[in-house]
Amino acid sequence: MDLKKRIRIGDLLIENKVISETQLTTALAEQKKTRRKLGKTLIDLAYIQESQLLTLLSQQLKIPYLELQHYPIDHEVLKQLPEILARRFRAIALKEDNGKILVGMTDPTDIYAYDEISKVLKRSIDLAAISEADLLHQLETGYRKTDEIDSLAEVLDVQLSEHDFDLSAITESTSTADAPVVRLLQAILEDAVGMKASDIHIEPDSNVLRIRQRVDGLLQEQIVDETRIATALTSRLKLMAGLNISERRLPQDGRFNIKVKNKNIDVRLSTMPMVHGESVVMRLLDHSQGLLNFTKLGIPSSILQPLQSIINKPHGLVLVTGPTGSGKTTTLYAALNEINSPSSKIITAEDPVEYQLPRINQVQIHEKIGLSFPTVLRTALRQDPDVILIGEMRDQETVEIGLRAAMTGHLVFSTLHTNDAVSTVSRLLDMGAEGFLVASSLQAVLAQRLIRRLCADCKTLKTLEPQEKLLLEQVVGPQASWPDFYEHKGCNKCHNTGYHGRIGVYELLVMTAELSASLHKDDNASFIELAKQQAGFISLTENAIELAKQGVTTLEEVLRIAGDIDISHEQTVLPASSLAAEV
């Protein structure tokens, strides 16, 4: 490969009849304005696809054109090229072979970048052409902060050993932005945001400190040997959240905002005293993504259409149910976002307030000063609301106020912890609600779970296991043959997990005259039987199976969903055609 003779991209493209002379002239004029590279300009003007350009360059330079999501990157080699240079030169070190390092570049004709990278690596390099999208993804995931976290933890531990009696000087100083504890927290938060983690757990143990991130619902762990730094980290976080740093015997809750990687992150902080110190959990809420709507949530149209009709009614109670972390609050916010208008007054009572919404009156519950759900709800009803959101129905008093508000002309949204939609009414009755109140007020129950999405770049076909066939037959009945299902494999794009992101699984129970009549008679058994047989009702497990049939998720995830639902409560065996819900 000879880079000494500079390749003129414009001439190369015209020679191969990829672009015209007119297009090249236009691109050169645009390039003078933007000062971007010609190749990037041609791509932005849609005169050429990036893959076309890279394929042509790889042929001309006799170098490979690589798709990085399936390429086995050596992360030890990757770190030999500093991240700042990798971003500047749009390059990534991939692997070392026979004393040479293979480097992927988005512009393999950049001679200056080639020379600078060679100097830094102090090795001969071979080039490969890579797409910018592949590169940016690998830069986010490849340059994780785990090594930096370990290094900063060691520095902080040394500093603490030198200031054993002056912890406050280390944790409270706001003028030393480069102090080890500040830099360590910044590295922890940057790593979590880069991995799209929803939570960070800092857990002191007897001999180690565990830093764990929840990614796509599962925890990933990093172990730090320096246990004494836990107190410094906790104290600094408490200061950021405005909490009492001297109180270590009682739990505390707070929140703060921070900018990480150009994203505004709202951090909800919870501390709890443990045997070996204080456990800290941070919930990360990314406000830069904006509010989700129903379409982005992935609610199937068979559920979305009746749900939208119900939330636009002038009164009634709509419940969203599921375990902690199943996305109930996100669904309720999407519902409020859909009906939020200048003509409606919306009041919420939440604990905590996760997102601040325009034009909506949000109240933070504070039990210690007497600002409880019932107190807020009684006052809210005197504020002339059209819509009320109750963060959670925790007790009989809250349930009764919510039901009566729904019966007296208000649209009420709330959440409840039940396994499925059908059992929600039984839960309300167990909490002391009167059957006639539930029958008169309840409009619908939406039950939901979150399951992991298969990585589209590495999923593979699989053979059904006997226990998987048994589950499928329990839900949809025996089949002569089953469609193709997929399993996770793992690639660079999904951090070798086989999954990338999550999607909701839903079931919707809509109240009908028959269901209301059975509640008026206090006939709970009849209600459950009628609910299961309701036309159009598709259970959580059935909807999860449909997603697996479409290759969106795995049967392993379906089994996980079915594990916390009593299969015997599922719908009576239906023909396979009944699973044709759009997702």
Coordinates of C-alpha atoms in Angstrom, one line a residue:
M1 CA 0.0 0.0 0.0
D2 CA 1.5 3.4 -1.0
L3 CA 0.1 6.5 0.6
K4 CA 2.9 8.7 -0.6
K5 CA 1.1 9.4 -3.8
R6 CA -1.9 11.3 -2.7
I7 CA -5.2 10.0 -4.0
R8 CA -7.6 12.6 -5.4
I9 CA -11.0 11.3 -4.3
G10 CA -12.9 13.5 -6.8
D11 CA -10.9 12.2 -9.8
L12 CA -11.2 8.7 -8.5
L13 CA -15.0 8.9 -8.3
I14 CA -15.4 10.5 -11.7
E15 CA -13.0 7.9 -13.3
N16 CA -15.2 5.1 -11.9
K17 CA -18.4 7.0 -13.0
V18 CA -19.7 7.2 -9.5
I19 CA -20.4 11.0 -9.7
S20 CA -20.5 13.6 -12.5
E21 CA -18.3 16.6 -13.1
T22 CA -21.3 18.8 -12.1
Q23 CA -21.7 17.0 -8.8
L24 CA -18.0 17.3 -8.1
T25 CA -18.0 21.1 -8.8
T26 CA -21.0 21.5 -6.5
A27 CA -19.3 19.5 -3.8
L28 CA -16.0 21.4 -4.1
A29 CA -18.0 24.7 -3.7
E30 CA -19.8 23.3 -0.6
Q31 CA -16.5 22.1 0.8
K32 CA -15.0 25.6 0.7
K33 CA -18.0 26.8 2.8
T34 CA -17.9 24.0 5.4
R35 CA -14.2 23.2 5.3
R36 CA -15.0 19.5 5.7
K37 CA -13.3 16.7 3.7
L38 CA -14.6 16.2 0.2
G39 CA -15.6 12.6 0.9
K40 CA -17.8 13.7 3.8
T41 CA -19.3 16.5 1.7
L42 CA -20.2 14.2 -1.1
I43 CA -21.9 11.8 1.4
D44 CA -23.8 14.7 3.0
L45 CA -25.0 15.9 -0.4
A46 CA -26.2 12.3 -1.1
Y47 CA -24.1 12.1 -4.2
I48 CA -22.6 8.9 -2.9
Q49 CA -23.1 6.3 -0.2
E50 CA -20.4 6.0 2.5
S51 CA -20.1 2.2 1.7
Q52 CA -19.6 3.0 -2.0
L53 CA -16.7 5.4 -1.2
L54 CA -15.0 3.1 1.3
T55 CA -15.3 0.1 -1.1
L56 CA -13.7 2.1 -3.9
L57 CA -10.9 3.4 -1.6
S58 CA -10.2 -0.1 -0.3
Q59 CA -9.9 -1.4 -3.8
Q60 CA -7.7 1.5 -4.9
L61 CA -5.4 1.2 -1.8
K62 CA -5.6 -2.6 -1.7
I63 CA -6.7 -2.6 1.9
P64 CA -9.7 -4.4 3.6
Y65 CA -13.0 -2.7 4.2
L66 CA -14.2 -3.9 7.6
E67 CA -17.6 -3.9 9.4
L68 CA -16.5 -3.6 13.0
Q69 CA -19.6 -5.0 14.7
H70 CA -18.4 -8.5 13.9
Y71 CA -14.7 -7.9 14.0
P72 CA -12.8 -9.3 17.0
I73 CA -11.2 -6.1 18.4
D74 CA -8.2 -6.6 20.8
H75 CA -9.1 -4.0 23.5
E76 CA -5.5 -4.0 24.8
V77 CA -4.3 -2.9 21.4
L78 CA -7.2 -0.4 21.1
K79 CA -6.0 1.4 24.2
Q80 CA -2.5 1.9 22.8
L81 CA -4.0 4.7 20.7
P82 CA -5.2 7.4 23.1
E83 CA -8.9 8.2 22.8
I84 CA -8.3 11.9 22.1
L85 CA -6.2 11.0 19.0
A86 CA -8.6 8.3 17.9
R87 CA -11.4 10.9 17.8
R88 CA -9.2 13.5 16.2
F89 CA -8.0 11.3 13.4
R90 CA -11.2 9.2 13.1
A91 CA -9.2 6.0 13.7
I92 CA -9.1 2.9 15.9
A93 CA -6.4 0.4 16.6
L94 CA -7.8 -3.1 16.0
K95 CA -5.2 -5.8 16.5
E96 CA -1.5 -6.6 16.4
D97 CA 0.0 -9.2 14.2
N98 CA 3.7 -9.9 13.3
G99 CA 4.8 -6.6 14.9
K100 CA 2.3 -4.5 12.9
I101 CA -0.9 -2.9 14.2
L102 CA -4.0 -2.9 12.1
V103 CA -5.7 0.5 12.2
G104 CA -9.2 1.3 10.9
M105 CA -9.7 4.7 9.5
T106 CA -12.8 6.5 8.1
D107 CA -10.5 8.3 5.7
P108 CA -7.5 6.0 4.8
T109 CA -6.2 8.6 2.4
D110 CA -5.3 11.0 5.2
I111 CA -1.5 10.9 5.1
Y112 CA -1.0 13.3 8.0
A113 CA -3.2 11.1 10.3
Y114 CA -1.3 8.0 9.1
D115 CA 2.1 9.5 10.0
E116 CA 0.9 10.8 13.4
I117 CA -0.7 7.5 14.4
S118 CA 2.5 5.6 13.4
K119 CA 4.6 7.9 15.7
V120 CA 2.2 7.4 18.6
L121 CA 2.0 3.6 18.2
K122 CA 5.8 3.4 17.5
R123 CA 5.1 0.5 15.2
S124 CA 4.4 -0.1 11.5
I125 CA 0.7 0.0 10.8
D126 CA -1.6 -1.6 8.2
L127 CA -4.8 0.2 7.3
A128 CA -8.4 -0.8 6.9
A129 CA -11.3 1.3 5.8
I130 CA -14.2 1.6 8.3
S131 CA -17.5 3.5 8.4
E132 CA -17.9 6.5 10.7
A133 CA -20.9 5.0 12.4
D134 CA -19.0 1.9 13.3
L135 CA -16.1 4.0 14.5
L136 CA -18.2 6.2 16.7
H137 CA -19.9 3.3 18.3
Q138 CA -16.6 1.6 19.1
L139 CA -15.1 4.8 20.5
E140 CA -18.0 5.0 22.9
T141 CA -17.8 1.4 24.0
G142 CA -14.1 0.6 23.5
Y143 CA -12.7 3.4 25.6
R144 CA -14.6 2.6 28.8
K145 CA -13.5 4.2 32.0
T146 CA -12.8 1.0 34.0
D147 CA -9.0 1.4 33.9
E148 CA -9.3 5.1 34.7
I149 CA -11.7 4.3 37.6
D150 CA -9.1 1.8 39.0
S151 CA -6.3 4.3 38.6
L152 CA -8.2 7.2 40.2
A153 CA -9.3 4.9 43.1
E154 CA -5.7 4.2 43.8
V155 CA -4.8 7.9 43.8
L156 CA -7.7 8.7 46.1
D157 CA -6.8 5.9 48.4
V158 CA -3.2 7.2 48.7
Q159 CA -4.6 10.8 49.4
L160 CA -6.9 9.5 52.1
S161 CA -4.0 7.7 53.8
E162 CA -2.2 11.0 53.9
H163 CA -5.2 12.8 55.3
D164 CA -6.8 10.3 57.6
F165 CA -8.2 13.0 59.8
D166 CA -9.2 15.5 57.2
L167 CA -11.8 13.7 55.0
S168 CA -13.8 16.9 54.7
A169 CA -10.9 18.7 53.0
I170 CA -11.0 16.1 50.3
T171 CA -14.8 15.8 49.8
E172 CA -16.1 19.3 50.4
S173 CA -13.7 21.4 48.4
T174 CA -15.6 22.9 45.4
S175 CA -12.6 24.7 44.0
T176 CA -10.6 21.6 43.2
A177 CA -12.4 20.3 40.2
D178 CA -9.5 18.0 39.4
A179 CA -9.4 16.4 42.9
P180 CA -9.3 12.6 42.7
V181 CA -12.7 12.1 44.2
V182 CA -14.3 14.5 41.7
R183 CA -12.5 12.9 38.8
L184 CA -13.4 9.4 40.0
L185 CA -17.1 10.3 40.2
Q186 CA -16.9 11.9 36.8
A187 CA -15.3 8.7 35.3
I188 CA -17.9 6.5 37.0
L189 CA -20.8 8.7 35.6
E190 CA -19.2 8.9 32.1
D191 CA -18.8 5.2 31.9
A192 CA -22.4 4.6 33.0
V193 CA -23.8 7.1 30.5
G194 CA -21.6 5.6 27.7
M195 CA -23.1 2.2 28.5
K196 CA -26.6 3.6 28.7
A197 CA -27.0 2.3 32.3
S198 CA -30.2 3.1 34.2
D199 CA -28.6 2.8 37.7
I200 CA -25.2 2.9 39.4
H201 CA -24.7 0.9 42.6
I202 CA -21.8 1.7 44.9
E203 CA -21.6 -1.1 47.5
P204 CA -18.8 -1.4 50.2
D205 CA -17.9 -5.0 51.2
S206 CA -15.5 -6.2 53.8
N207 CA -12.5 -6.4 51.4
V208 CA -13.6 -4.7 48.2
L209 CA -15.8 -1.9 46.8
R210 CA -18.2 -3.0 44.2
I211 CA -19.3 -0.5 41.5
R212 CA -22.2 -2.0 39.5
Q213 CA -24.2 -0.7 36.5
R214 CA -27.7 -1.8 35.5
V215 CA -27.6 -2.1 31.7
D216 CA -30.8 -3.4 29.9
G217 CA -32.1 -4.6 33.3
L218 CA -29.1 -6.6 34.3
L219 CA -26.2 -5.6 36.6
Q220 CA -22.6 -5.5 35.4
E221 CA -19.9 -5.4 38.1
Q222 CA -16.5 -3.7 38.6
I223 CA -14.5 -4.5 41.7
V224 CA -12.2 -1.9 43.3
D225 CA -9.7 -3.0 46.0
E226 CA -9.5 0.3 47.8
T227 CA -12.3 0.0 50.3
R228 CA -11.6 3.2 52.2
I229 CA -12.6 5.4 49.2
A230 CA -16.2 4.4 49.7
T231 CA -16.7 7.0 52.4
A232 CA -15.1 9.8 50.3
L233 CA -17.4 8.9 47.3
T234 CA -20.5 8.8 49.5
S235 CA -19.7 12.1 51.2
R236 CA -19.1 13.9 47.9
L237 CA -22.3 12.5 46.4
K238 CA -24.3 13.6 49.5
L239 CA -22.9 17.1 49.2
M240 CA -23.9 17.2 45.5
A241 CA -27.4 16.1 46.5
G242 CA -27.6 18.5 49.5
L243 CA -27.8 15.7 52.1
N244 CA -26.3 15.5 55.6
I245 CA -22.8 14.1 55.3
S246 CA -22.5 13.5 59.1
E247 CA -25.6 11.2 59.2
R248 CA -24.5 7.7 58.3
R249 CA -26.9 5.7 60.5
L250 CA -30.1 6.5 58.6
P251 CA -31.2 6.3 54.9
Q252 CA -31.2 9.5 52.9
D253 CA -32.7 10.5 49.5
G254 CA -31.7 13.4 47.3
R255 CA -31.1 14.4 43.7
F256 CA -28.8 16.5 41.6
N257 CA -28.3 17.5 38.0
I258 CA -25.1 17.0 36.1
K259 CA -23.9 17.3 32.5
V260 CA -22.1 14.2 31.2
K261 CA -21.0 13.8 27.6
N262 CA -23.1 16.8 26.5
K263 CA -26.2 15.2 28.1
N264 CA -28.2 16.7 31.0
I265 CA -28.5 13.8 33.5
D266 CA -30.9 14.0 36.5
V267 CA -29.5 11.8 39.2
R268 CA -31.7 10.4 42.0
L269 CA -29.6 9.4 45.0
S270 CA -30.5 6.9 47.7
T271 CA -28.2 5.9 50.6
M272 CA -28.7 3.1 53.0
P273 CA -26.5 2.1 56.0
M274 CA -25.0 -1.4 55.6
V275 CA -22.7 -3.6 57.8
H276 CA -19.5 -2.3 56.0
G277 CA -20.6 1.3 55.3
E278 CA -23.3 3.0 53.2
S279 CA -24.7 1.6 50.0
V280 CA -25.4 4.2 47.4
V281 CA -27.7 3.8 44.4
M282 CA -28.0 6.4 41.7
R283 CA -30.9 6.4 39.2
L284 CA -29.9 8.1 36.0
L285 CA -32.5 10.0 34.0
D286 CA -31.4 11.4 30.6
H287 CA -33.5 14.5 30.0
S288 CA -31.8 15.1 26.6
Q289 CA -33.9 12.3 25.1
G290 CA -37.1 14.2 25.6
L291 CA -40.5 12.6 26.5
L292 CA -41.4 9.3 24.9
N293 CA -44.7 8.9 23.2
F294 CA -46.8 5.7 22.8
T295 CA -45.3 5.0 19.3
K296 CA -41.7 5.1 20.6
L297 CA -42.7 2.8 23.5
G298 CA -43.5 0.0 21.0
I299 CA -47.1 -0.6 22.2
P300 CA -48.8 -2.8 19.6
S301 CA -51.6 -1.2 17.7
S302 CA -54.1 -3.8 19.0
I303 CA -53.5 -2.3 22.4
L304 CA -52.6 1.3 21.5
Q305 CA -55.9 2.1 19.7
P306 CA -58.3 1.2 22.6
L307 CA -55.8 2.7 25.1
Q308 CA -55.7 6.1 23.3
S309 CA -59.5 6.1 23.2
I310 CA -59.7 5.5 26.9
I311 CA -57.2 8.1 28.0
N312 CA -59.1 10.7 26.0
K313 CA -62.3 10.1 28.0
P314 CA -63.4 12.9 30.4
H315 CA -63.4 10.6 33.5
G316 CA -62.5 7.2 34.9
L317 CA -59.6 5.4 36.4
V318 CA -56.7 4.0 34.3
L319 CA -54.2 1.8 36.0
V320 CA -50.7 0.7 34.9
T321 CA -49.4 -2.3 36.7
G322 CA -46.2 -4.3 36.9
P323 CA -43.1 -4.9 39.1
T324 CA -40.6 -2.2 40.0
G325 CA -38.5 -1.2 37.0
S326 CA -41.1 -2.3 34.4
G327 CA -41.5 1.2 32.9
K328 CA -44.9 2.1 34.5
T329 CA -44.0 5.7 35.2
T330 CA -42.7 6.2 31.6
T331 CA -46.0 4.9 30.2
L332 CA -47.9 7.3 32.4
Y333 CA -45.8 10.2 31.3
A334 CA -46.4 9.2 27.7
A335 CA -50.1 9.2 28.4
L336 CA -49.9 12.7 30.0
N337 CA -47.8 14.0 27.1
E338 CA -50.6 12.7 24.7
I339 CA -53.4 14.6 26.4
N340 CA -51.5 17.6 27.7
S341 CA -53.1 20.7 26.2
P342 CA -53.9 24.3 27.3
S343 CA -57.6 23.4 27.8
S344 CA -56.9 20.7 30.5
K345 CA -55.5 21.2 34.0
I346 CA -53.4 18.2 35.1
I347 CA -52.1 17.7 38.6
T348 CA -49.8 14.9 39.7
A349 CA -48.8 13.5 43.1
E350 CA -45.5 11.7 42.8
D351 CA -42.8 10.1 44.9
P352 CA -40.4 11.0 43.4
V353 CA -41.0 13.4 40.5
E354 CA -38.9 11.9 37.8
Y355 CA -39.4 14.3 34.9
Q356 CA -40.6 17.9 35.0
L357 CA -43.4 18.3 32.4
P358 CA -44.5 21.7 30.9
R359 CA -48.0 22.9 31.8
I360 CA -48.4 20.1 34.4
N361 CA -48.7 20.9 38.1
Q362 CA -46.5 18.3 39.8
V363 CA -46.3 17.7 43.6
Q364 CA -43.5 15.9 45.3
I365 CA -44.8 13.7 48.1
H366 CA -43.0 14.4 51.5
E367 CA -44.3 12.0 54.2
K368 CA -42.1 13.5 57.0
I369 CA -43.9 16.8 56.8
G370 CA -47.3 15.3 56.3
L371 CA -47.4 15.8 52.5
S372 CA -48.8 12.4 51.8
F373 CA -50.7 11.0 48.8
P374 CA -54.2 11.4 50.5
T375 CA -53.3 15.0 51.7
V376 CA -52.2 16.1 48.2
L377 CA -55.2 14.4 46.6
R378 CA -57.8 16.1 48.8
T379 CA -56.2 19.5 48.1
A380 CA -55.8 18.7 44.4
L381 CA -59.6 18.0 44.0
R382 CA -60.1 21.6 45.2
Q383 CA -57.8 22.9 42.5
D384 CA -60.3 22.3 39.7
P385 CA -58.3 19.6 37.9
D386 CA -59.4 17.7 34.8
V387 CA -56.7 15.0 35.1
I388 CA -55.0 13.6 38.2
L389 CA -52.0 11.3 38.3
I390 CA -51.3 9.4 41.5
G391 CA -47.8 8.0 41.5
E392 CA -48.8 4.8 43.3
M393 CA -51.8 3.5 45.1
R394 CA -50.2 2.3 48.3
D395 CA -53.1 2.2 50.8
Q396 CA -56.9 2.0 51.2
E397 CA -57.3 5.7 51.7
T398 CA -55.4 6.6 48.5
V399 CA -57.4 4.0 46.5
E400 CA -60.8 5.3 47.7
I401 CA -59.9 8.9 47.0
G402 CA -58.7 8.0 43.5
L403 CA -61.8 5.9 42.8
R404 CA -64.2 8.6 44.0
A405 CA -62.3 11.3 42.0
A406 CA -62.7 9.1 38.9
M407 CA -66.4 8.6 39.6
T408 CA -67.0 12.4 40.1
G409 CA -65.8 13.5 36.7
H410 CA -62.0 13.4 36.8
L411 CA -59.7 11.3 34.7
V412 CA -57.3 9.5 37.1
F413 CA -54.1 7.7 36.3
S414 CA -52.1 5.6 38.8
T415 CA -49.9 2.5 39.2
L416 CA -50.2 -0.7 41.2
H417 CA -47.9 -3.6 41.8
T418 CA -49.7 -6.7 40.4
N419 CA -48.5 -9.5 38.1
D420 CA -51.1 -9.0 35.4
A421 CA -54.1 -7.0 34.4
V422 CA -56.7 -9.5 35.5
S423 CA -55.5 -9.8 39.1
T424 CA -55.5 -6.0 39.5
V425 CA -59.2 -5.8 40.5
S426 CA -58.7 -8.5 43.1
R427 CA -55.8 -6.4 44.5
L428 CA -58.0 -3.4 44.7
L429 CA -60.7 -5.4 46.6
D430 CA -58.1 -6.8 48.9
M431 CA -57.0 -3.2 49.7
G432 CA -60.5 -2.5 50.9
A433 CA -62.1 -0.9 47.9
E434 CA -65.8 -1.5 47.4
G435 CA -66.8 -3.5 44.4
F436 CA -69.4 -1.0 43.2
L437 CA -66.8 1.8 43.4
V438 CA -64.3 -0.2 41.2
A439 CA -67.1 -1.2 38.8
S440 CA -68.2 2.5 38.4
S441 CA -64.8 4.0 38.2
L442 CA -62.3 1.7 36.6
Q443 CA -61.9 2.1 32.8
A444 CA -58.9 -0.1 31.9
V445 CA -55.8 -1.8 33.3
L446 CA -52.5 -1.9 31.3
A447 CA -50.0 -4.5 32.6
Q448 CA -46.5 -4.4 31.3
R449 CA -42.9 -5.8 31.5
L450 CA -39.6 -4.9 29.9
I451 CA -37.7 -7.5 28.0
R452 CA -34.3 -7.3 26.2
R453 CA -34.2 -6.7 22.5
L454 CA -32.0 -9.1 20.4
C455 CA -29.0 -7.4 18.8
A456 CA -30.0 -7.2 15.1
D457 CA -26.4 -7.6 14.0
C458 CA -25.6 -11.0 15.6
K459 CA -28.8 -12.8 16.4
T460 CA -28.9 -16.4 15.1
L461 CA -31.5 -19.1 14.4
K462 CA -32.0 -21.7 17.1
T463 CA -33.6 -25.1 17.7
L464 CA -36.4 -25.2 20.3
E465 CA -35.7 -26.9 23.6
P466 CA -38.3 -29.3 25.1
Q467 CA -39.2 -27.0 27.9
E468 CA -39.6 -24.1 25.5
K469 CA -42.0 -26.2 23.4
L470 CA -43.9 -27.1 26.6
L471 CA -44.3 -23.4 27.5
L472 CA -45.5 -22.5 24.0
E473 CA -48.0 -25.4 23.9
Q474 CA -49.4 -24.3 27.3
V475 CA -50.1 -20.8 26.0
V476 CA -51.1 -21.3 22.4
G477 CA -51.8 -25.0 22.1
P478 CA -50.1 -27.8 20.3
Q479 CA -48.8 -26.9 16.8
A480 CA -47.8 -29.1 13.8
S481 CA -44.7 -26.9 13.4
W482 CA -43.2 -23.9 15.0
P483 CA -41.8 -20.8 13.2
D484 CA -38.1 -19.9 13.4
F485 CA -37.0 -18.4 16.6
Y486 CA -33.7 -16.6 17.4
E487 CA -31.1 -16.7 20.1
H488 CA -28.4 -14.2 21.3
K489 CA -24.8 -14.6 20.1
G490 CA -22.8 -11.4 20.9
C491 CA -20.8 -8.9 18.9
N492 CA -18.9 -5.7 19.4
K493 CA -22.0 -3.6 18.9
C494 CA -23.9 -5.2 21.8
H495 CA -20.8 -5.6 24.1
N496 CA -21.0 -9.4 23.4
T497 CA -24.3 -9.7 25.3
G498 CA -26.4 -10.5 22.3
Y499 CA -28.9 -7.9 23.4
H500 CA -29.3 -4.2 22.6
G501 CA -31.9 -2.1 24.5
R502 CA -35.3 -3.2 25.8
I503 CA -38.9 -3.2 24.6
G504 CA -42.2 -3.3 26.5
V505 CA -44.6 -6.2 26.6
Y506 CA -48.2 -5.3 27.3
E507 CA -51.6 -6.6 28.0
L508 CA -54.8 -4.5 28.2
L509 CA -57.9 -5.3 30.1
V510 CA -60.8 -2.9 29.2
M511 CA -63.8 -2.8 31.5
T512 CA -67.1 -3.8 29.9
A513 CA -70.7 -3.8 31.0
E514 CA -70.4 -7.6 31.8
L515 CA -67.3 -7.1 33.9
S516 CA -68.8 -4.2 35.8
A517 CA -72.0 -6.2 36.5
S518 CA -69.9 -9.1 38.0
L519 CA -68.2 -6.6 40.3
H520 CA -71.5 -5.0 41.4
K521 CA -72.5 -8.5 42.5
D522 CA -69.2 -9.0 44.3
D523 CA -68.6 -12.0 42.1
N524 CA -64.8 -11.9 41.8
A525 CA -64.5 -15.5 40.3
S526 CA -66.9 -14.6 37.6
F527 CA -65.0 -11.4 36.9
I528 CA -61.7 -13.3 36.4
E529 CA -63.3 -15.8 34.1
L530 CA -65.0 -13.2 31.9
A531 CA -61.8 -11.1 31.8
K532 CA -59.8 -14.1 30.4
Q533 CA -62.5 -14.7 27.7
Q534 CA -62.7 -11.0 26.7
A535 CA -62.6 -10.6 22.9
G536 CA -59.3 -9.2 21.8
F537 CA -57.6 -9.8 25.1
I538 CA -54.0 -11.0 24.6
S539 CA -51.9 -11.9 27.6
L540 CA -48.4 -10.7 28.5
T541 CA -46.9 -14.1 27.7
E542 CA -48.7 -14.3 24.3
N543 CA -47.5 -10.9 23.3
A544 CA -43.9 -11.8 24.4
I545 CA -44.1 -15.0 22.3
E546 CA -45.2 -12.9 19.3
L547 CA -42.1 -10.7 19.7
A548 CA -40.0 -13.8 19.8
K549 CA -41.6 -15.0 16.6
Q550 CA -40.8 -11.7 15.0
G551 CA -37.1 -12.1 16.0
V552 CA -37.3 -9.1 18.3
T553 CA -36.4 -11.1 21.5
T554 CA -35.6 -14.6 22.6
L555 CA -37.6 -17.4 24.1
E556 CA -35.2 -17.1 27.0
E557 CA -36.7 -13.7 27.7
V558 CA -40.2 -15.0 27.2
L559 CA -39.5 -17.7 29.9
R560 CA -38.2 -15.0 32.2
I561 CA -41.5 -13.0 31.7
A562 CA -43.6 -16.2 32.2
G563 CA -41.7 -17.1 35.3
D564 CA -43.4 -14.4 37.4
I565 CA -46.8 -15.0 35.9
D566 CA -49.0 -18.0 36.8
I567 CA -49.4 -19.7 33.4
S568 CA -52.6 -21.3 34.7
H569 CA -54.0 -17.8 34.8
E570 CA -53.3 -17.3 31.1
Q571 CA -56.0 -17.2 28.5
T572 CA -57.7 -20.4 27.5
V573 CA -55.8 -22.1 24.6
L574 CA -56.3 -20.2 21.4
P575 CA -55.4 -21.0 17.8
A576 CA -52.1 -19.6 16.6
S577 CA -53.9 -17.0 14.5
S578 CA -55.0 -15.2 17.7
L579 CA -51.4 -14.2 18.2
A580 CA -51.3 -11.9 15.2
A581 CA -51.0 -8.7 17.3
E582 CA -49.0 -6.0 15.6
V583 CA -46.0 -4.8 17.5

